[in-house]
XYZ file of C-alpha atoms in Angstrom:
776
model
C 18.757 29.884 23.664
C 18.539 28.012 20.853
C 21.744 25.649 18.765
C 21.504 23.807 16.059
C 23.351 20.254 16.814
C 24.330 17.498 13.476
C 24.263 14.025 14.360
C 24.521 11.019 12.496
C 21.495 9.064 10.721
C 19.524 6.402 12.268
C 19.759 2.910 10.972
C 17.401 -0.208 11.856
C 18.596 -2.955 13.912
C 17.719 -5.875 15.751
C 16.989 -5.474 19.048
C 14.609 -7.301 22.005
C 11.312 -5.680 21.435
C 10.559 -3.942 25.154
C 14.375 -2.394 24.095
C 11.893 -0.086 22.389
C 9.322 0.544 22.882
C 8.675 2.526 25.853
C 5.658 4.519 26.874
C 3.999 8.533 26.620
C 0.795 9.443 28.032
C -0.327 13.293 27.463
C -2.385 15.427 28.417
C -3.871 18.568 26.299
C -5.915 21.497 26.365
C -5.478 24.310 23.551
C -7.701 26.265 22.028
C -8.139 27.420 18.423
C -9.080 30.937 17.104
C -11.928 31.147 14.529
C -9.267 34.510 12.478
C -6.882 34.019 13.211
C -5.847 29.865 13.360
C -3.856 30.561 16.020
C -3.485 28.022 18.034
C -2.155 27.742 21.723
C -1.733 24.765 23.774
C -0.828 23.200 27.253
C 0.157 19.656 27.924
C 1.887 17.091 30.692
C 4.016 14.605 29.212
C 4.675 11.432 31.207
C 8.159 9.004 29.647
C 8.352 5.626 31.214
C 11.828 4.418 30.222
C 11.930 0.958 28.890
C 14.842 0.766 28.083
C 18.272 -0.296 30.412
C 19.749 3.200 28.866
C 19.668 5.695 32.056
C 18.621 9.102 29.581
C 19.592 12.706 29.415
C 17.687 14.592 27.649
C 14.230 14.469 25.554
C 13.949 14.768 22.285
C 10.299 15.913 20.444
C 8.987 16.230 16.594
C 7.009 19.751 15.805
C 6.101 18.753 11.592
C 3.905 22.055 12.018
C 7.475 23.620 11.098
C 7.794 21.728 7.612
C 5.311 23.925 6.393
C 6.906 27.759 7.880
C 9.432 28.223 4.928
C 10.522 27.339 1.622
C 13.202 25.852 3.672
C 12.101 23.392 5.552
C 13.805 19.295 4.831
C 9.987 18.247 3.718
C 9.539 21.431 1.206
C 13.841 21.068 -0.149
C 13.138 17.657 -0.915
C 9.581 18.367 -2.815
C 11.652 21.766 -4.675
C 8.609 24.566 -2.799
C 5.896 21.723 -4.116
C 3.448 19.139 -1.274
C 1.157 16.932 -2.281
C -1.140 16.845 -5.524
C 2.002 19.664 -6.375
C 0.326 22.520 -4.713
C 2.322 25.521 -3.463
C 2.455 27.262 0.338
C 1.056 30.759 0.021
C 1.664 33.877 1.109
C -0.600 33.652 4.471
C -0.704 30.317 4.766
C 2.948 29.611 6.648
C 2.579 27.252 9.974
C 4.902 26.985 11.998
C 4.998 25.866 16.120
C 6.923 27.853 18.640
C 8.091 25.742 21.944
C 7.572 28.963 25.132
C 7.836 26.272 28.093
C 9.115 23.236 28.959
C 9.588 22.587 32.637
C 10.385 19.307 35.079
C 8.221 17.602 37.402
C 10.126 16.299 39.555
C 13.135 19.739 40.241
C 10.741 22.565 39.582
C 12.803 24.126 36.207
C 11.592 25.798 33.500
C 13.739 23.417 30.088
C 13.155 26.452 27.645
C 16.673 27.302 27.291
C 18.462 24.118 26.188
C 16.064 23.573 23.742
C 18.789 22.840 20.863
C 17.727 22.080 16.571
C 18.495 18.875 15.598
C 19.833 17.817 12.089
C 19.179 13.757 12.238
C 19.564 13.311 7.994
C 21.640 15.725 7.092
C 22.813 19.657 7.264
C 19.868 21.967 6.410
C 20.685 24.790 9.552
C 16.834 26.178 8.404
C 14.807 22.952 10.077
C 13.860 23.275 12.943
C 10.787 20.119 12.741
C 13.487 17.998 15.416
C 14.371 19.572 19.123
C 16.100 18.931 22.081
C 16.071 19.211 25.581
C 18.583 18.864 28.582
C 17.724 17.095 32.029
C 19.124 18.863 34.629
C 18.503 15.117 36.291
C 18.714 11.555 34.180
C 15.852 9.390 33.658
C 17.270 6.252 34.793
C 16.091 1.795 33.196
C 12.079 1.968 34.494
C 11.936 5.347 36.075
C 8.975 8.310 34.421
C 10.377 11.647 33.894
C 7.069 13.829 33.553
C 6.914 17.462 32.392
C 4.916 20.370 31.595
C 4.955 21.997 27.924
C 3.297 25.129 26.596
C 3.635 26.573 22.484
C 2.246 27.895 20.354
C 1.162 27.445 16.608
C -0.059 29.133 13.537
C -2.485 26.677 11.861
C -1.375 25.844 7.991
C -3.779 26.142 4.795
C -4.372 22.718 4.370
C -1.639 21.996 1.744
C -0.453 18.577 3.249
C -1.935 16.585 5.813
C -3.059 19.218 7.741
C -4.710 22.306 8.166
C -7.400 24.271 7.789
C -9.570 25.706 4.452
C -12.154 27.823 5.790
C -13.546 26.526 8.064
C -12.507 23.499 7.495
C -10.096 22.288 10.660
C -7.836 19.177 10.481
C -4.902 18.819 12.994
C -2.319 15.963 12.944
C 0.668 15.802 14.534
C 0.257 19.455 15.738
C 0.856 19.840 18.936
C 4.959 18.516 20.119
C 5.259 15.191 19.720
C 7.844 13.089 21.142
C 10.543 10.445 19.197
C 10.933 7.088 20.458
C 14.354 6.438 22.499
C 15.520 2.836 21.535
C 18.407 1.283 24.132
C 21.830 1.375 22.835
C 20.252 3.269 20.571
C 19.289 6.945 21.483
C 16.380 9.151 19.879
C 14.620 7.629 16.731
C 13.610 11.141 16.284
C 13.781 12.707 12.601
C 13.245 15.398 10.375
C 10.114 14.953 8.849
C 11.310 14.161 5.362
C 8.135 15.067 2.194
C 8.439 10.536 2.111
C 8.151 9.879 5.807
C 4.995 9.510 8.240
C 5.710 8.558 12.017
C 6.895 6.762 15.179
C 5.727 7.620 17.919
C 5.887 4.927 21.398
C 2.102 4.110 22.543
C 0.294 5.190 25.624
C -3.013 7.024 26.400
C -4.488 10.884 25.126
C -6.527 13.146 27.491
C -7.710 15.788 25.760
C -10.065 19.009 25.503
C -10.849 21.267 23.316
C -11.527 24.258 22.823
C -12.883 26.017 19.856
C -15.889 28.340 17.879
C -19.544 27.472 18.880
C -20.075 26.549 15.058
C -18.439 23.936 15.459
C -20.588 22.051 18.279
C -20.462 18.345 17.415
C -19.292 18.818 14.093
C -16.380 17.928 16.087
C -14.695 13.585 16.138
C -11.338 13.431 17.497
C -8.845 10.317 18.052
C -11.121 8.284 20.736
C -13.763 8.501 21.944
C -15.653 12.002 23.025
C -15.813 12.429 27.286
C -19.139 13.514 28.050
C -20.820 15.816 26.613
C -19.393 18.962 25.059
C -19.613 22.634 26.848
C -20.795 26.114 25.673
C -20.119 29.036 27.163
C -19.798 33.187 25.175
C -19.414 31.483 22.104
C -17.229 28.810 22.403
C -16.621 25.233 23.140
C -15.622 22.916 25.106
C -15.316 19.168 24.204
C -13.124 16.603 25.783
C -11.902 13.314 24.270
C -10.428 10.251 25.813
C -7.236 7.709 23.742
C -7.990 3.925 23.743
C -10.994 4.412 26.075
C -12.344 2.985 29.044
C -14.692 0.866 26.074
C -11.406 -0.527 24.687
C -11.019 -4.500 25.066
C -7.364 -5.432 26.794
C -5.346 -7.458 24.244
C -3.958 -11.488 24.649
C 0.319 -11.214 24.938
C 1.011 -14.712 22.595
C 4.636 -13.533 23.732
C 3.500 -14.526 27.697
C 1.736 -17.411 25.475
C -2.008 -15.681 27.055
C -0.903 -15.195 31.131
C -0.589 -10.825 30.779
C -3.045 -8.414 29.195
C -1.614 -5.551 27.277
C -4.152 -3.010 27.858
C -4.833 -0.476 24.102
C -2.722 2.149 23.652
C -2.670 4.268 20.496
C 0.866 6.330 19.390
C -1.027 9.564 18.329
C -4.169 11.871 18.640
C -5.728 13.609 15.526
C -8.695 16.403 15.170
C -11.419 18.017 12.804
C -13.754 20.008 12.482
C -16.122 21.807 10.201
C -19.438 23.521 10.175
C -20.031 22.263 7.006
C -19.702 18.314 8.846
C -23.584 15.394 8.348
C -22.301 13.560 11.022
C -23.891 9.575 10.854
C -23.222 7.020 13.420
C -23.458 3.147 13.054
C -22.182 0.217 13.744
C -20.051 -2.620 12.810
C -21.419 -6.168 14.342
C -18.517 -9.041 13.492
C -21.800 -11.647 13.503
C -23.703 -10.322 10.505
C -20.602 -10.128 8.689
C -18.896 -14.104 10.255
C -22.737 -15.205 8.223
C -22.089 -13.370 5.298
C -17.843 -15.235 4.537
C -18.199 -17.955 7.058
C -16.243 -20.214 4.492
C -14.169 -17.780 4.642
C -13.551 -17.805 8.750
C -13.681 -21.363 9.060
C -10.415 -21.051 5.880
C -9.031 -18.354 8.413
C -9.199 -20.873 11.588
C -8.470 -23.834 10.572
C -4.865 -22.411 8.685
C -4.581 -21.345 12.828
C -5.829 -24.110 13.540
C -8.534 -23.457 15.612
C -12.148 -23.956 15.537
C -14.913 -21.152 13.784
C -16.455 -19.717 17.486
C -11.982 -19.571 18.428
C -12.348 -16.108 15.473
C -14.017 -13.227 17.462
C -14.508 -9.679 17.229
C -15.633 -7.110 18.801
C -18.765 -4.770 17.645
C -17.820 -0.800 16.885
C -18.762 2.317 16.677
C -18.511 3.890 12.772
C -18.931 7.387 13.342
C -18.357 9.059 9.892
C -17.908 12.477 9.492
C -19.626 13.268 5.508
C -19.479 17.224 3.165
C -23.179 17.783 3.284
C -22.757 18.149 -0.352
C -21.435 13.847 -0.364
C -24.019 13.064 2.200
C -25.535 10.474 0.508
C -21.981 8.833 -0.288
C -21.753 7.743 3.431
C -22.768 4.238 3.470
C -21.005 3.270 1.226
C -17.409 4.911 3.992
C -19.600 3.088 6.401
C -19.616 -0.152 3.936
C -15.930 -0.457 3.302
C -15.149 -0.016 7.028
C -16.777 -2.578 8.470
C -15.231 -5.277 5.639
C -11.505 -3.506 6.518
C -12.340 -4.407 10.192
C -13.677 -7.643 9.396
C -10.632 -9.180 6.571
C -8.067 -7.415 8.695
C -9.307 -8.246 11.396
C -9.662 -12.381 10.509
C -6.872 -12.538 8.862
C -4.615 -10.039 10.968
C -6.500 -10.079 14.734
C -8.767 -8.352 16.103
C -9.519 -3.808 16.372
C -9.580 -3.397 19.863
C -11.666 -0.300 19.924
C -14.843 0.895 20.566
C -14.849 3.030 17.864
C -13.204 4.676 14.316
C -13.426 7.658 13.168
C -14.185 8.184 9.035
C -13.442 11.991 8.240
C -13.809 13.080 4.062
C -12.715 16.467 3.295
C -13.290 19.722 2.613
C -13.590 20.558 -1.091
C -9.788 22.095 -1.477
C -8.821 20.810 1.137
C -8.595 17.679 -0.439
C -4.154 16.978 0.110
C -5.370 16.001 3.401
C -7.404 12.843 2.418
C -6.435 9.284 1.990
C -4.171 9.704 5.721
C -4.882 7.429 9.017
C -4.607 8.079 12.211
C -4.888 6.383 15.706
C -8.988 5.646 15.415
C -9.328 7.909 12.541
C -8.633 8.830 9.867
C -9.449 10.458 6.387
C -10.453 8.852 3.204
C -10.817 10.517 -0.868
C -14.235 10.688 -3.133
C -15.356 13.313 -5.660
C -18.869 13.030 -7.057
C -20.761 11.190 -9.130
C -18.560 7.907 -8.116
C -19.871 4.282 -8.053
C -18.997 1.421 -5.870
C -18.117 -0.368 -9.310
C -15.270 1.920 -10.031
C -14.256 1.416 -5.720
C -14.581 4.498 -5.565
C -13.885 6.066 -2.339
C -14.279 2.560 -1.554
C -10.196 1.267 -2.433
C -8.854 4.369 -0.263
C -11.048 3.393 2.482
C -10.726 0.471 2.697
C -6.429 1.085 2.596
C -6.912 4.217 5.598
C -9.549 2.084 7.745
C -6.934 -1.023 6.918
C -3.819 1.419 8.780
C -5.230 1.195 11.624
C -4.064 -2.637 12.260
C -0.206 -2.137 10.061
C 0.691 1.207 11.716
C -1.415 1.537 14.464
C -1.182 -1.202 16.213
C 2.419 -3.065 14.763
C 3.506 0.793 14.590
C 6.344 0.295 12.891
C 9.447 3.195 12.592
C 7.137 4.231 9.205
C 10.859 6.742 8.607
C 13.124 4.116 7.545
C 10.653 1.306 7.001
C 7.434 1.981 5.327
C 7.100 -0.459 3.678
C 6.277 -2.045 6.963
C 2.751 -0.304 7.234
C 2.447 1.341 2.985
C 3.215 -2.330 1.142
C 1.102 -4.627 4.270
C -1.552 -2.470 3.868
C -1.774 -2.688 0.269
C -1.581 -6.775 0.227
C -4.622 -6.116 2.924
C -6.238 -4.331 1.101
C -6.426 -4.913 -2.506
C -7.258 -8.774 -0.359
C -10.484 -7.585 1.211
C -11.704 -5.264 -2.058
C -11.402 -8.335 -4.250
C -12.962 -10.928 -1.424
C -15.627 -8.346 -1.086
C -16.278 -5.238 -4.100
C -15.232 -7.469 -6.698
C -13.786 -6.651 -9.267
C -13.309 -2.902 -9.577
C -14.466 -1.435 -12.882
C -12.840 1.343 -15.506
C -14.566 4.850 -15.859
C -13.294 8.075 -17.760
C -13.498 10.799 -16.395
C -14.018 14.382 -18.624
C -15.150 17.500 -16.104
C -15.276 15.282 -14.380
C -17.922 13.436 -14.844
C -17.573 10.558 -14.870
C -18.261 8.112 -18.562
C -17.961 3.549 -18.349
C -15.017 2.345 -20.360
C -11.362 3.160 -21.429
C -9.680 3.932 -24.558
C -8.383 0.587 -26.254
C -4.752 2.546 -26.832
C -3.619 5.673 -26.602
C -4.176 8.958 -28.290
C -2.234 10.517 -30.938
C 0.774 12.125 -29.901
C 2.142 15.275 -31.103
C 5.113 15.507 -29.013
C 6.828 18.960 -27.445
C 6.745 20.503 -30.653
C 3.088 19.692 -31.761
C 2.754 21.102 -28.025
C 3.642 24.044 -27.988
C 2.473 24.714 -31.689
C -1.392 23.991 -30.651
C -1.201 25.183 -27.953
C -1.659 21.766 -25.288
C 1.220 22.341 -22.720
C 3.344 24.344 -23.299
C 6.510 23.357 -20.826
C 8.294 26.041 -18.584
C 11.798 24.921 -17.967
C 12.510 26.964 -14.063
C 14.407 29.392 -13.234
C 16.096 28.257 -9.878
C 17.728 24.699 -8.960
C 15.263 25.470 -5.779
C 11.818 25.560 -7.918
C 10.588 22.859 -10.330
C 9.372 23.082 -13.258
C 6.186 23.664 -13.936
C 2.583 23.439 -17.160
C 0.802 25.787 -18.677
C -1.760 24.338 -21.004
C -3.750 28.051 -22.556
C -5.673 25.674 -25.153
C -6.351 22.217 -23.283
C -9.444 21.164 -24.324
C -12.649 21.147 -22.582
C -14.022 17.986 -21.295
C -17.414 18.396 -23.746
C -15.214 18.361 -26.715
C -12.787 15.815 -25.948
C -15.986 13.151 -24.701
C -17.412 14.410 -29.277
C -13.755 13.750 -29.882
C -13.004 9.951 -28.867
C -17.372 9.087 -28.832
C -16.786 6.960 -25.798
C -20.146 4.833 -26.412
C -18.793 3.424 -30.929
C -15.285 3.490 -29.798
C -14.314 2.063 -26.085
C -14.112 -1.280 -24.314
C -14.842 -2.546 -21.462
C -12.908 -3.404 -19.100
C -12.904 -4.854 -14.709
C -9.616 -4.726 -13.287
C -8.242 -7.809 -9.813
C -6.783 -5.403 -7.913
C -4.550 -7.642 -6.466
C -3.501 -7.822 -9.724
C -3.272 -3.894 -10.109
C -0.170 -4.922 -7.059
C 1.667 -6.669 -9.167
C 1.326 -3.569 -12.908
C 2.484 -0.785 -10.082
C 5.361 -3.007 -9.370
C 6.518 -3.160 -12.711
C 6.514 0.749 -12.828
C 9.727 0.235 -11.040
C 10.811 -3.459 -10.497
C 14.490 -3.217 -9.562
C 15.842 0.523 -8.411
C 15.866 0.093 -4.815
C 15.945 -2.512 -1.925
C 12.724 -2.924 -0.891
C 14.613 -2.722 2.531
C 15.927 0.751 1.875
C 14.872 3.905 4.469
C 11.631 5.964 3.144
C 13.937 8.728 2.534
C 16.539 7.018 0.572
C 15.007 5.480 -1.895
C 16.340 7.107 -5.374
C 13.508 9.268 -6.188
C 9.642 8.848 -5.244
C 8.958 6.630 -7.726
C 11.301 4.037 -6.124
C 9.876 4.824 -3.241
C 6.074 4.779 -3.883
C 6.496 1.570 -5.625
C 8.633 -0.453 -3.014
C 7.076 1.073 0.012
C 3.302 -0.138 -1.325
C 3.255 -2.451 -4.470
C 5.948 -3.880 -4.637
C 5.621 -4.998 -1.186
C 2.159 -6.708 -2.080
C 2.821 -8.712 -5.092
C 6.067 -9.517 -2.841
C 4.523 -11.023 0.296
C 0.870 -12.198 -2.201
C 4.507 -14.175 -4.005
C 4.700 -15.772 -0.274
C 1.737 -17.777 -0.320
C 3.644 -19.667 -3.421
C 6.319 -20.593 -1.694
C 5.178 -21.362 1.397
C 1.341 -21.828 0.871
C -1.183 -20.291 2.381
C -2.292 -21.264 5.099
C 1.994 -21.174 6.692
C 1.832 -17.747 5.119
C -1.641 -16.736 7.127
C 0.316 -18.966 10.006
C 3.364 -16.356 9.717
C 1.479 -12.617 9.035
C -0.531 -13.549 12.482
C 2.029 -14.643 14.076
C 4.637 -11.262 13.422
C 1.423 -8.839 14.447
C 0.503 -10.359 16.877
C 3.999 -10.407 19.037
C 4.839 -7.173 17.753
C 1.779 -5.467 18.923
C 1.916 -2.494 20.645
C 5.265 -2.755 19.847
C 8.014 -1.427 17.475
C 9.234 -3.762 15.494
C 12.060 -3.871 12.200
C 12.363 -5.736 9.330
C 14.815 -8.085 10.527
C 11.656 -8.906 13.886
C 8.641 -9.366 10.213
C 11.347 -12.011 9.429
C 11.884 -13.276 12.068
C 8.215 -13.532 13.626
C 6.888 -14.422 10.236
C 9.335 -17.713 10.241
C 8.957 -18.613 13.837
C 5.257 -18.371 13.242
C 4.513 -19.729 9.611
C 7.432 -22.774 11.011
C 9.446 -22.404 7.212
C 12.111 -20.378 7.114
C 12.463 -18.574 3.994
C 15.039 -16.522 4.781
C 16.855 -16.595 1.276
C 13.180 -15.072 0.610
C 13.413 -12.793 2.349
C 17.807 -11.605 1.324
C 16.757 -11.968 -2.024
C 12.659 -10.488 -2.547
C 13.006 -7.623 0.099
C 16.849 -7.785 0.288
C 17.678 -7.954 -3.494
C 16.400 -6.559 -6.479
C 16.842 -9.480 -8.030
C 14.090 -9.639 -11.061
C 12.198 -12.932 -12.944
C 10.468 -13.710 -16.267
C 10.513 -17.262 -17.156
C 9.671 -18.262 -20.718
C 8.886 -21.719 -22.729
C 9.422 -22.720 -25.492
C 7.652 -26.083 -27.411
C 8.462 -27.698 -30.020
C 6.684 -31.404 -31.055
C 6.988 -33.723 -34.341
C 6.338 -37.118 -35.372
C 9.186 -39.700 -34.515
C 9.454 -41.814 -37.977
C 9.896 -44.895 -38.724
C 12.855 -47.055 -38.488
C 14.775 -47.246 -40.340
C 18.155 -48.522 -41.576
C 20.718 -50.684 -41.006
C 19.688 -52.359 -37.159
C 22.433 -54.210 -34.587
C 20.969 -57.483 -34.522
C 20.679 -59.573 -30.864
C 24.014 -61.639 -32.846
C 26.112 -58.780 -33.784
C 25.207 -58.495 -37.220
C 23.339 -55.468 -39.523
C 20.365 -56.062 -40.829
C 18.212 -53.902 -43.331
C 14.629 -52.580 -41.330
C 11.658 -51.285 -42.469
C 11.691 -51.921 -45.876
C 9.180 -53.248 -48.132
C 9.209 -55.466 -50.737
C 7.828 -53.825 -53.189
C 9.671 -50.898 -54.365
C 6.644 -48.829 -54.545
C 5.707 -49.129 -50.697
C 9.220 -48.208 -50.260
C 9.179 -44.934 -52.314
C 5.199 -44.024 -50.445
C 7.637 -44.486 -47.243
C 9.958 -42.071 -47.949
C 7.478 -39.612 -48.172
C 7.276 -37.348 -45.491
C 5.450 -38.599 -42.756
C 1.381 -36.869 -42.153
C 2.316 -35.667 -38.540
C -2.705 -34.839 -38.687
C -2.926 -39.138 -39.263
C -4.926 -41.760 -37.672
C -2.305 -43.551 -37.248
C -2.198 -45.615 -33.621
C 1.736 -46.700 -33.413
C 2.371 -43.447 -34.432
C 4.864 -41.176 -31.246
C 6.237 -37.571 -31.340
C 8.972 -36.347 -29.219
C 8.888 -32.947 -27.060
C 11.907 -30.036 -26.871
C 10.007 -28.184 -23.974
C 12.826 -25.846 -22.613
C 11.975 -23.533 -20.385
C 14.196 -19.837 -19.513
C 14.190 -17.661 -16.575
C 15.368 -14.211 -17.070
C 16.799 -12.387 -14.543
C 18.967 -12.843 -10.874
C 15.786 -14.242 -8.629
C 14.972 -18.483 -8.756
C 11.548 -18.983 -6.770
C 10.879 -22.817 -6.867
C 7.380 -23.018 -8.801
C 5.480 -25.440 -10.924
C 4.782 -26.333 -14.869
C 2.519 -28.261 -15.708
C 2.629 -29.733 -19.213
C -0.769 -30.992 -20.767
C -1.200 -33.317 -23.798
C -4.577 -34.542 -25.708
C -7.166 -36.982 -23.656
C -6.539 -34.721 -20.579
C -3.037 -36.659 -19.895
C -1.053 -33.820 -17.777
C 2.706 -34.011 -16.603
C 3.692 -31.874 -13.967
C 7.630 -30.003 -13.269
C 8.657 -28.459 -10.005
C 12.059 -26.964 -11.424
C 13.813 -25.671 -8.105
C 16.308 -22.650 -7.173
C 18.711 -25.785 -6.748
C 18.360 -26.389 -10.750
C 18.123 -22.944 -11.157
C 20.902 -21.828 -9.184
C 22.809 -24.407 -11.865
C 21.747 -22.740 -15.512
C 19.301 -20.106 -16.168
C 16.678 -22.858 -19.278
C 15.958 -27.015 -18.407
C 14.562 -29.185 -21.128
C 11.679 -30.727 -19.472
C 12.144 -34.333 -19.122
C 9.758 -35.644 -21.302
C 9.080 -38.591 -22.777
C 8.431 -40.164 -26.033
C 4.715 -40.859 -26.753
C 1.616 -41.066 -29.149
C -0.092 -38.143 -27.866
C -0.032 -34.295 -28.806
C 1.097 -31.973 -26.339
C -1.435 -29.807 -26.229
C -0.650 -26.758 -23.595
C 2.410 -26.260 -21.931
C 1.396 -23.636 -18.259
C 4.293 -22.256 -15.903
C 2.428 -22.124 -12.572
C -0.602 -22.878 -13.136
C -2.362 -21.467 -10.204
C -0.718 -17.654 -11.258
C 1.193 -17.399 -7.133
C 3.507 -16.010 -8.358
C 2.741 -11.421 -8.724
C 6.190 -11.595 -9.662
C 6.787 -11.399 -12.419
C 8.639 -9.497 -15.221
C 6.593 -11.050 -18.525
C 3.980 -13.769 -18.265
C 2.576 -13.113 -21.740
C 5.534 -15.303 -22.839
C 4.506 -18.205 -19.728
C 2.974 -19.925 -21.490
C 2.324 -21.865 -25.162
C -1.314 -22.964 -26.942
C -0.747 -26.029 -29.881
C -3.970 -23.350 -30.997
C -4.744 -20.054 -30.696
C -7.441 -18.164 -31.413
C -7.713 -15.876 -33.908
C -10.857 -13.803 -33.066
C -9.504 -11.297 -29.621
C -7.094 -10.079 -31.949
C -9.151 -9.000 -34.735
C -11.641 -8.261 -32.683
C -8.943 -5.746 -30.670
C -8.242 -3.768 -33.601
C -11.235 -3.611 -34.908
C -11.563 -1.838 -31.681
C -8.331 0.075 -32.358
C -9.291 0.929 -36.366
C -13.229 2.897 -34.853
C -10.686 4.455 -32.160
C -8.484 6.333 -34.820
C -10.899 6.375 -36.889
C -12.610 8.961 -34.989
C -10.220 10.674 -33.461
C -9.004 10.545 -36.595
C -12.177 12.013 -38.405
C -12.227 14.623 -35.201
C -8.314 16.010 -36.303
C -9.614 16.572 -39.763
C -12.649 18.037 -39.348
C -13.948 19.853 -35.666
C -10.771 19.762 -34.095
C -8.064 21.245 -37.125
């Protein structure tokens, strides 16, 4: 019997680390039928209750039921669409069904007590979370072992997991236990469109039984144990995660007296007869020689010596599709960059192996995802390293082994604590190792270097309709999205002929760190960063806050406390919460403790608020007129001052003073006004440069900004003209909404706008000529 119950949504709260970090150990055996894409599995789960509560039930995720029909919460929130706007076809649905649950303590079958749970709303059709009542509760500190059997229909890859022809990528493919948090109960959210995952750390011992065509083309979390066994057209292979070769971690919370054994909080696997498999080793000493200065800098910030910074060697396995085989070394290099930089900044990757998976053509929806010791990348043909493709995705997903992999935050409720931290880290890694990215424009999936200096002319909806360029078809049902048809869209070659890239394009190089700011500005103030992932206003707000805005906010912390204190704070947090489940308040507290500062005001304003800032500066400087008129003397009388007896000289003196004369006694009066638009108050430095390389520096403090939104700099008159005024000259803050008005210069070059205008004119001349002839 199955019933459906609703319960209140979970909310984050501060708790002791061990109060919500239980352990879950799995032994799994599963077989897959290649023709029907049916999976049969059984598992033994050992769960240890490390809270102070007595637990009377177990809650599980059935993630694949998100792909069972259009009424699942996942598909309702996506209006029937999955990743990349794809729909599930009639024969492509997937599902999971539990057939048996046995409590090994008593041998009792629990399946009749299976109850589907609605943790986040009243969608009674959702079947992604269920619970089972236990005949005998689990006391604090005790363990329970249950045996569970299930069947699955593997879905076509439309988001994260499934099959495409012979390609299999299996993520969250088994009934997976939720997280029991002391004082809160089970944290086991439904599978939302804009959420990922949350699970306890533990161990996995998994045996897979697959068709023999996959022999030697299978990989998974952890490492393979022994040789694969083939028999009767089948292949059996066993993996364990973590492995015996993985390293224990010294727990800083116990002053180094406790070693934490390596653990993982999930298990994914993949198989494809089209894989080309390559293996090479990341060697720390090789990378240390390349970046000795960065190692010394990090060691100094942490109060250690460079020899104290040590990382293990790691076997990197690349499972690449044969048509993209030539890119495998680029995936390897990018993965090594992540292992090195993330490792010296946030702590060592403890596992002996990491696997890079290149999804098959037509299965891109499985790309760009992270799982313990294994991740999927994203790439395409004809890319170059300067594009940071596939390097950027590979670094990002490899980086998730740290943020989410080693520090196991609740991705349902605080996705920004891994996505945002990882976005910050991957941009820093890309800049340090790969440099600036070079822009390209794609025509029929073939790249051309450069980009348009201005947008193409837009005709609007009516012009699009009349020309057949784009037809927008409205939805006729609220559960279905609107869609577009492009009956007369231009082929890539025609677009290339229209644009004439070699004549009209401009080169563009982008700092990946500043690209985070560009993305942040797309939606800087709709929601606070600290928002439950499925409760943001819309997908744009979720994406901006969870990724780019958090990255910009973290990067700006260094502007407040300095880079060394920032590294200490982040390192202390990552070490303290390794293999545990932190929430936002835990991050704030750990950062302050590690950095040795208290910037709670910053976390309140930037992470919990929606305030923004835009600084600007206005400058006027005038030559002080020579003193003339009646001036009071020491004896109290007034005397005429500043005039000669010669009347002609008096008339000449009355003329307007020449600003460019060489009078050594000239003096200038300054009116330098800085303004702040927005409610966010950050201490900011202002530099005034005078002729002769003389400079004066000011700090506009938070306290000053609290009293007024403007400040006139206290500059005394002097003989030197101001050459420039710059707010935040070191560009430490990435949150300013408009940096074009952060500086003032007495002189500026007119060549730049002329050159840019020439490029824009050339582009439009070509486009208009094309419209008047071929394109018309």
